[in-house]
Amino acid sequence: MTGGPGARFLSDCEVLANDEVAPEQWRMRLRAPSIAAEAKPGQFCMMLTNPTQYPFLRRPMCFEQIFDQEVTILYKVEGEGTALMAGTPPGQRIQVQGPLGIGFDTDDDAFARHIIVAGGIGVASFPSLAKALTARGVIPEVIIAARHAHLILCEDFFRELGCEVHVATDDGSLGEQAFACDVLTRLKPDSDTRVYACGPMIMMKTTSDAAIAAGANCVVSLEAQMACGDGACLGCVVESTEEAEGEAMVRVCVDGPVFDTTRIDWAAHNLAYAP
Ligand SMILES: Cc1cc2nc3c(=O)[nH]c(=O)nc-3n(C[C@H](O)[C@H](O)[C@H](O)COP(=O)(O)OP(=O)(O)OC[C@H]3O[C@@H](n4cnc5c(N)ncnc54)[C@H](O)[C@@H]3O)c2cc1C
Ligand code: FES
């Protein structure tokens, strides 16, 4: 895992573009030179979605792509904060704090095969990862899974990078009708494989189970509601298999969001598929 307490910035970033790319899914392009210079795949930023005091809390968003001077954010409208983001026109400025957290390890030579498994908007952190891996000659395979065809994002991007892409939908409206974990099992990962998963918790757990059953290494990028994004409020803790200072908890904002799956106590989460 990379990143951690390095340089970070609080910047007023100009919105260069903000487009709806699928129903309720948007891509915002920001001019953010300082943040872009430090950001690593899998790290995130905290965005102030409204220059007034409401909503008060910044919203966490990972970096979809990282360029020299710019970053893109791929986001789904969930509630008030993201609805305000969707209403932000190009030219407006938005306060962004970052880069934050521990991202993906893109330099680890320990694995011959790399498989990205994205569920829904969880795909948002993977274009930057795929680009970083590809830049050092490692072409990841990619599974993109979602409930329905219109929620399959970034397929063309991964194909243009040269990745083998497998698409699956819950309702069979695009690709095969299957869950991400079943596609992963069919691809036969082994002990020489690293699996990267991000999506709904149930999807990450089942993907992680499939990876571990096959003897593969697996890292997950977790989501949690965040207040401070800085390790102070404990609003983002999740149950862990490791105990530190008498607590078996990790903070998603500073200990993650990317974790080796063996550090997460999946059994402590009451997870079920909700169609
Ligand atoms: C490290 C990290 C990176 C993220 N990256 C992205 C990204 O790249 N693209 C993207 O679309 N989203 C991302 N998210 C999730 C995003 O932060 C939330 O969707 C957003 O904060 C919702 O804000 P809102 O004001 O629109 O919704 P709210 O009004 O705050 O909430 C609307 C509903 O969504 C639920 N909710 C809110 N936040 C979360 C959360 N973090 N996890 C689960 N449920 C939540 C609430 O309980 C509520 O039911 C990320 C989250 C984390 C922790
Ligand atoms: S959001 Fe405050 S500790 Fe993680």
CSV table of C-alpha atoms and ligand atoms in Angstrom, one decimal:
chain,number,residue,atom,x,y,z
A,1,MET,CA,0.0,0.0,0.0
A,2,THR,CA,1.3,3.5,-0.8
A,3,GLY,CA,0.6,7.0,0.3
A,4,GLY,CA,0.1,7.9,4.0
A,5,PRO,CA,1.2,11.0,5.7
A,6,GLY,CA,2.9,12.9,2.9
A,7,ALA,CA,2.3,16.4,1.6
A,8,ARG,CA,-1.3,17.4,1.5
A,9,PHE,CA,-3.1,20.5,0.5
A,10,LEU,CA,-6.2,22.5,1.0
A,11,SER,CA,-6.8,24.0,-2.4
A,12,ASP,CA,-9.5,26.0,-4.1
A,13,CYS,CA,-9.7,24.1,-7.3
A,14,GLU,CA,-11.3,25.3,-10.5
A,15,VAL,CA,-14.0,23.0,-12.0
A,16,LEU,CA,-12.9,22.5,-15.6
A,17,ALA,CA,-15.7,20.1,-16.6
A,18,ASN,CA,-18.6,18.4,-14.8
A,19,ASP,CA,-20.6,16.0,-17.0
A,20,GLU,CA,-23.3,13.4,-16.4
A,21,VAL,CA,-21.8,10.2,-17.9
A,22,ALA,CA,-24.6,7.9,-17.1
A,23,PRO,CA,-27.9,8.4,-15.1
A,24,GLU,CA,-26.9,9.9,-11.7
A,25,GLN,CA,-23.2,9.2,-12.4
A,26,TRP,CA,-20.9,12.2,-13.0
A,27,ARG,CA,-17.3,13.0,-13.8
A,28,MET,CA,-15.8,16.2,-12.5
A,29,ARG,CA,-12.4,17.4,-13.8
A,30,LEU,CA,-10.6,19.8,-11.5
A,31,ARG,CA,-7.5,21.9,-11.9
A,32,ALA,CA,-5.5,20.8,-8.8
A,33,PRO,CA,-1.8,21.1,-9.5
A,34,SER,CA,-0.5,20.6,-5.9
A,35,ILE,CA,-2.8,17.7,-5.2
A,36,ALA,CA,-2.2,16.0,-8.5
A,37,ALA,CA,1.5,16.2,-8.0
A,38,GLU,CA,1.3,14.2,-4.8
A,39,ALA,CA,-1.8,11.9,-5.4
A,40,LYS,CA,-1.4,8.2,-5.7
A,41,PRO,CA,-3.9,5.7,-7.0
A,42,GLY,CA,-6.4,4.7,-4.3
A,43,GLN,CA,-5.8,7.8,-2.2
A,44,PHE,CA,-8.7,10.2,-1.8
A,45,CYS,CA,-9.7,13.8,-1.2
A,46,MET,CA,-12.3,15.6,0.9
A,47,MET,CA,-14.5,17.9,-1.1
A,48,LEU,CA,-16.5,20.8,0.2
A,49,THR,CA,-19.6,20.5,-1.9
A,50,ASN,CA,-21.0,23.9,-1.1
A,51,PRO,CA,-19.1,27.1,-0.3
A,52,THR,CA,-21.7,28.0,2.3
A,53,GLN,CA,-21.8,26.2,5.6
A,54,TYR,CA,-24.3,23.5,4.5
A,55,PRO,CA,-23.6,20.6,4.2
A,56,PHE,CA,-20.9,21.3,6.7
A,57,LEU,CA,-18.8,18.2,6.2
A,58,ARG,CA,-16.6,17.6,3.3
A,59,ARG,CA,-17.4,14.4,1.2
A,60,PRO,CA,-14.6,11.8,0.5
A,61,MET,CA,-13.9,11.0,-3.1
A,62,CYS,CA,-11.1,9.0,-4.6
A,63,PHE,CA,-9.1,10.1,-7.6
A,64,GLU,CA,-10.3,8.5,-10.8
A,65,GLN,CA,-7.5,9.8,-12.9
A,66,ILE,CA,-4.4,11.8,-12.0
A,67,PHE,CA,-2.8,14.1,-14.5
A,68,ASP,CA,0.1,16.6,-14.3
A,69,GLN,CA,-2.1,19.5,-13.2
A,70,GLU,CA,-5.5,18.0,-12.9
A,71,VAL,CA,-7.5,15.2,-11.4
A,72,THR,CA,-10.9,13.7,-12.3
A,73,ILE,CA,-13.5,12.5,-9.8
A,74,LEU,CA,-16.1,9.9,-10.9
A,75,TYR,CA,-19.1,10.1,-8.6
A,76,LYS,CA,-22.6,8.9,-8.0
A,77,VAL,CA,-25.3,11.2,-6.7
A,78,GLU,CA,-26.3,9.7,-3.4
A,79,GLY,CA,-27.6,12.6,-1.3
A,80,GLU,CA,-27.3,16.3,-0.8
A,81,GLY,CA,-23.6,16.7,-1.1
A,82,THR,CA,-23.2,14.8,-4.3
A,83,ALA,CA,-26.3,16.5,-5.7
A,84,LEU,CA,-24.6,19.9,-5.1
A,85,MET,CA,-21.5,18.6,-6.8
A,86,ALA,CA,-23.6,17.7,-9.8
A,87,GLY,CA,-24.9,21.2,-9.9
A,88,THR,CA,-21.5,22.8,-9.9
A,89,PRO,CA,-20.8,24.4,-13.2
A,90,PRO,CA,-17.4,24.7,-14.9
A,91,GLY,CA,-15.5,27.8,-13.9
A,92,GLN,CA,-16.7,27.6,-10.2
A,93,ARG,CA,-14.1,26.8,-7.5
A,94,ILE,CA,-14.5,24.0,-5.0
A,95,GLN,CA,-12.4,23.5,-1.9
A,96,VAL,CA,-10.5,20.2,-2.0
A,97,GLN,CA,-8.3,18.7,0.8
A,98,GLY,CA,-5.9,16.0,-0.2
A,99,PRO,CA,-4.4,13.7,-1.1
A,100,LEU,CA,-5.4,11.6,1.9
A,101,GLY,CA,-5.1,8.0,3.1
A,102,ILE,CA,-3.1,4.9,2.0
A,103,GLY,CA,-3.6,4.0,-1.6
A,104,PHE,CA,-2.7,0.9,-3.7
A,105,ASP,CA,0.8,-0.4,-3.9
A,106,THR,CA,1.6,-0.1,-7.6
A,107,ASP,CA,5.3,-1.0,-7.4
A,108,ASP,CA,5.1,-4.4,-5.8
A,109,ASP,CA,6.7,-7.0,-8.1
A,110,ALA,CA,5.6,-10.0,-5.9
A,111,PHE,CA,2.7,-10.9,-8.2
A,112,ALA,CA,2.7,-12.0,-11.8
A,113,ARG,CA,-1.0,-11.5,-12.4
A,114,HIS,CA,-3.2,-8.5,-11.3
A,115,ILE,CA,-7.0,-8.6,-11.4
A,116,ILE,CA,-9.1,-5.5,-10.7
A,117,VAL,CA,-12.7,-6.2,-9.5
A,118,ALA,CA,-15.0,-3.2,-9.6
A,119,GLY,CA,-18.6,-3.1,-8.3
A,120,GLY,CA,-20.8,-0.2,-9.4
A,121,ILE,CA,-19.3,3.2,-8.6
A,122,GLY,CA,-16.4,1.3,-6.9
A,123,VAL,CA,-14.8,1.4,-10.4
A,124,ALA,CA,-13.9,5.1,-9.6
A,125,SER,CA,-10.5,4.4,-8.0
A,126,PHE,CA,-9.3,2.0,-10.7
A,127,PRO,CA,-8.5,4.0,-13.8
A,128,SER,CA,-5.6,5.6,-12.0
A,129,LEU,CA,-4.5,2.2,-10.7
A,130,ALA,CA,-4.7,0.5,-14.1
A,131,LYS,CA,-2.7,3.4,-15.7
A,132,ALA,CA,0.0,3.2,-13.0
A,133,LEU,CA,0.3,-0.6,-13.4
A,134,THR,CA,0.3,-0.4,-17.2
A,135,ALA,CA,3.1,2.3,-17.0
A,136,ARG,CA,5.4,-0.3,-15.6
A,137,GLY,CA,4.4,-3.0,-18.1
A,138,VAL,CA,1.8,-4.8,-15.9
A,139,ILE,CA,-1.5,-5.1,-17.8
A,140,PRO,CA,-4.3,-5.9,-15.3
A,141,GLU,CA,-7.3,-7.9,-16.1
A,142,VAL,CA,-10.5,-6.1,-15.2
A,143,ILE,CA,-13.9,-7.3,-14.0
A,144,ILE,CA,-16.6,-4.6,-14.0
A,145,ALA,CA,-19.8,-5.6,-12.4
A,146,ALA,CA,-23.0,-3.6,-11.7
A,147,ARG,CA,-26.7,-4.1,-11.2
A,148,HIS,CA,-27.6,-2.9,-14.7
A,149,ALA,CA,-25.9,-2.0,-18.1
A,150,HIS,CA,-26.1,1.7,-17.6
A,151,LEU,CA,-24.1,1.5,-14.4
A,152,ILE,CA,-21.1,-0.2,-16.2
A,153,LEU,CA,-18.5,2.6,-16.3
A,154,CYS,CA,-15.0,3.0,-17.8
A,155,GLU,CA,-15.1,-0.1,-19.9
A,156,ASP,CA,-13.7,1.7,-23.0
A,157,PHE,CA,-11.0,3.3,-20.9
A,158,PHE,CA,-9.7,-0.1,-19.6
A,159,ARG,CA,-9.9,-1.7,-23.1
A,160,GLU,CA,-8.0,1.2,-24.6
A,161,LEU,CA,-5.2,0.6,-22.0
A,162,GLY,CA,-5.0,-3.0,-23.3
A,163,CYS,CA,-6.7,-4.7,-20.4
A,164,GLU,CA,-8.9,-7.8,-20.9
A,165,VAL,CA,-12.2,-6.6,-19.6
A,166,HIS,CA,-15.0,-8.9,-18.3
A,167,VAL,CA,-18.4,-7.2,-17.8
A,168,ALA,CA,-21.1,-8.7,-15.6
A,169,THR,CA,-24.5,-7.4,-14.6
A,170,ASP,CA,-27.0,-8.7,-11.9
A,171,ASP,CA,-29.8,-8.6,-14.4
A,172,GLY,CA,-27.9,-9.8,-17.5
A,173,SER,CA,-28.5,-6.5,-19.3
A,174,LEU,CA,-24.9,-6.3,-20.4
A,175,GLY,CA,-22.1,-8.9,-20.4
A,176,GLU,CA,-22.8,-12.1,-18.5
A,177,GLN,CA,-25.4,-12.4,-15.8
A,178,ALA,CA,-23.2,-13.0,-12.8
A,179,PHE,CA,-21.7,-11.5,-9.6
A,180,ALA,CA,-18.2,-10.2,-9.6
A,181,CYS,CA,-17.0,-13.0,-7.3
A,182,ASP,CA,-18.2,-15.7,-9.7
A,183,VAL,CA,-16.4,-14.1,-12.6
A,184,LEU,CA,-13.2,-13.9,-10.5
A,185,THR,CA,-13.5,-17.6,-9.6
A,186,ARG,CA,-13.9,-18.5,-13.3
A,187,LEU,CA,-10.7,-16.6,-14.1
A,188,LYS,CA,-8.8,-18.9,-11.7
A,189,PRO,CA,-6.6,-16.6,-9.7
A,190,ASP,CA,-3.8,-18.3,-7.8
A,191,SER,CA,-1.1,-17.6,-5.3
A,192,ASP,CA,0.7,-15.5,-8.0
A,193,THR,CA,-2.3,-13.2,-8.3
A,194,ARG,CA,-3.2,-9.9,-6.6
A,195,VAL,CA,-6.8,-9.0,-6.6
A,196,TYR,CA,-7.9,-5.4,-6.1
A,197,ALA,CA,-11.6,-4.9,-5.1
A,198,CYS,CA,-13.8,-1.9,-4.6
A,199,GLY,CA,-17.6,-1.7,-4.5
A,200,PRO,CA,-20.4,-2.4,-2.1
A,201,MET,CA,-19.3,-4.2,1.1
A,202,ILE,CA,-21.1,-7.4,0.2
A,203,MET,CA,-19.4,-7.5,-3.2
A,204,MET,CA,-16.0,-6.9,-1.6
A,205,LYS,CA,-16.5,-9.6,1.0
A,206,THR,CA,-17.6,-12.2,-1.6
A,207,THR,CA,-14.8,-11.2,-3.9
A,208,SER,CA,-12.3,-11.4,-1.1
A,209,ASP,CA,-13.7,-14.8,-0.1
A,210,ALA,CA,-13.2,-16.0,-3.7
A,211,ALA,CA,-9.7,-14.6,-3.9
A,212,ILE,CA,-8.6,-16.1,-0.6
A,213,ALA,CA,-10.2,-19.5,-1.4
A,214,ALA,CA,-8.0,-19.5,-4.6
A,215,GLY,CA,-4.9,-18.7,-2.6
A,216,ALA,CA,-4.6,-15.2,-4.1
A,217,ASN,CA,-3.6,-12.0,-2.4
A,218,CYS,CA,-6.5,-9.5,-2.1
A,219,VAL,CA,-6.6,-5.8,-1.2
A,220,VAL,CA,-9.9,-3.9,-0.8
A,221,SER,CA,-10.7,-0.2,-0.9
A,222,LEU,CA,-13.2,0.4,1.8
A,223,GLU,CA,-15.9,3.1,2.0
A,224,ALA,CA,-17.2,4.6,5.2
A,225,GLN,CA,-18.9,7.8,6.2
A,226,MET,CA,-16.3,10.3,7.2
A,227,ALA,CA,-16.3,13.5,9.2
A,228,CYS,CA,-12.7,14.7,9.6
A,229,GLY,CA,-10.9,12.5,7.1
A,230,ASP,CA,-7.9,12.9,9.3
A,231,GLY,CA,-8.0,10.1,11.9
A,232,ALA,CA,-9.4,12.3,14.7
A,233,CYS,CA,-13.2,11.7,14.9
A,234,LEU,CA,-13.3,7.9,14.7
A,235,GLY,CA,-16.4,8.2,12.5
A,236,CYS,CA,-15.0,5.9,9.9
A,237,VAL,CA,-13.9,2.9,12.0
A,238,VAL,CA,-14.5,-0.6,10.8
A,239,GLU,CA,-14.0,-3.9,12.7
A,240,SER,CA,-10.5,-5.4,12.1
A,241,THR,CA,-8.9,-8.7,12.8
A,242,GLU,CA,-5.9,-6.8,14.4
A,243,GLU,CA,-6.0,-5.4,17.8
A,244,ALA,CA,-4.2,-2.1,18.6
A,245,GLU,CA,-4.4,-0.3,21.9
A,246,GLY,CA,-7.1,-2.7,23.0
A,247,GLU,CA,-9.4,-2.0,20.0
A,248,ALA,CA,-9.9,-4.3,17.0
A,249,MET,CA,-10.8,-1.4,14.8
A,250,VAL,CA,-9.2,0.4,11.8
A,251,ARG,CA,-9.9,4.0,10.6
A,252,VAL,CA,-10.7,3.9,6.9
A,253,CYS,CA,-9.4,7.5,6.4
A,254,VAL,CA,-5.8,7.1,7.7
A,255,ASP,CA,-5.2,3.3,8.0
A,256,GLY,CA,-6.8,2.9,4.6
A,257,PRO,CA,-9.0,3.2,2.5
A,258,VAL,CA,-6.9,0.4,0.9
A,259,PHE,CA,-6.4,-2.6,3.2
A,260,ASP,CA,-5.1,-6.1,2.8
A,261,THR,CA,-8.4,-8.0,3.2
A,262,THR,CA,-7.1,-10.2,6.0
A,263,ARG,CA,-7.1,-7.1,8.2
A,264,ILE,CA,-10.8,-6.7,7.9
A,265,ASP,CA,-13.2,-8.6,10.2
A,266,TRP,CA,-15.8,-9.3,7.6
A,267,ALA,CA,-17.8,-11.6,9.9
A,268,ALA,CA,-18.5,-8.5,12.1
A,269,HIS,CA,-20.4,-6.9,9.3
A,270,ASN,CA,-24.0,-8.2,8.8
A,271,LEU,CA,-23.7,-8.4,5.0
A,272,ALA,CA,-26.4,-9.6,2.7
A,273,TYR,CA,-27.2,-8.9,-1.0
A,274,ALA,CA,-30.0,-6.5,-1.4
A,275,PRO,CA,-31.4,-6.5,-4.9
B,1,LIG,C1,-12.4,6.9,0.7
B,1,LIG,C2,-13.7,7.1,0.0
B,1,LIG,C3,-13.7,7.4,-1.3
B,1,LIG,C4,-14.9,7.5,-2.0
B,1,LIG,N1,-14.8,7.7,-3.3
B,1,LIG,C5,-16.0,7.9,-4.0
B,1,LIG,C6,-16.0,8.1,-5.4
B,1,LIG,O1,-14.9,8.2,-6.0
B,1,LIG,N2,-17.1,8.3,-6.0
B,1,LIG,C7,-18.3,8.2,-5.4
B,1,LIG,O2,-19.4,8.3,-6.0
B,1,LIG,N3,-18.4,8.0,-4.0
B,1,LIG,C8,-17.2,7.9,-3.4
B,1,LIG,N4,-17.3,7.7,-2.0
B,1,LIG,C9,-18.6,7.7,-1.3
B,1,LIG,C10,-19.0,9.2,-1.2
B,1,LIG,O3,-18.2,9.8,-0.3
B,1,LIG,C11,-20.5,9.3,-0.6
B,1,LIG,O4,-21.4,8.7,-1.6
B,1,LIG,C12,-20.8,10.7,-0.4
B,1,LIG,O5,-20.1,11.2,0.7
B,1,LIG,C13,-22.3,10.9,-0.1
B,1,LIG,O6,-22.5,12.2,0.2
B,1,LIG,P1,-24.0,12.9,0.0
B,1,LIG,O7,-24.0,14.2,0.7
B,1,LIG,O8,-24.3,12.9,-1.5
B,1,LIG,O9,-24.9,11.8,0.6
B,1,LIG,P2,-25.5,11.9,2.1
B,1,LIG,O10,-26.7,12.7,2.1
B,1,LIG,O11,-24.4,12.1,3.1
B,1,LIG,O12,-25.9,10.3,2.2
B,1,LIG,C14,-26.8,9.7,1.3
B,1,LIG,C15,-27.0,8.3,1.6
B,1,LIG,O13,-25.7,7.6,1.3
B,1,LIG,C16,-25.2,7.0,2.5
B,1,LIG,N5,-23.7,7.2,2.5
B,1,LIG,C17,-23.1,8.4,2.5
B,1,LIG,N6,-21.8,8.3,2.5
B,1,LIG,C18,-21.5,6.9,2.4
B,1,LIG,C19,-20.4,6.1,2.4
B,1,LIG,N7,-19.1,6.7,2.4
B,1,LIG,N8,-20.5,4.8,2.4
B,1,LIG,C20,-21.7,4.2,2.3
B,1,LIG,N9,-22.9,4.9,2.4
B,1,LIG,C21,-22.8,6.3,2.4
B,1,LIG,C22,-25.9,7.7,3.7
B,1,LIG,O14,-26.0,6.8,4.8
B,1,LIG,C23,-27.2,8.0,3.1
B,1,LIG,O15,-28.1,6.8,3.1
B,1,LIG,C24,-16.1,7.5,-1.3
B,1,LIG,C25,-16.1,7.3,0.1
B,1,LIG,C26,-14.9,7.1,0.7
B,1,LIG,C27,-14.9,6.8,2.2
B,2,FES,S1,-13.2,10.3,9.3
B,2,FES,FE1,-12.5,11.0,11.2
B,2,FES,S2,-11.3,9.4,11.9
B,2,FES,FE2,-11.7,8.8,9.9
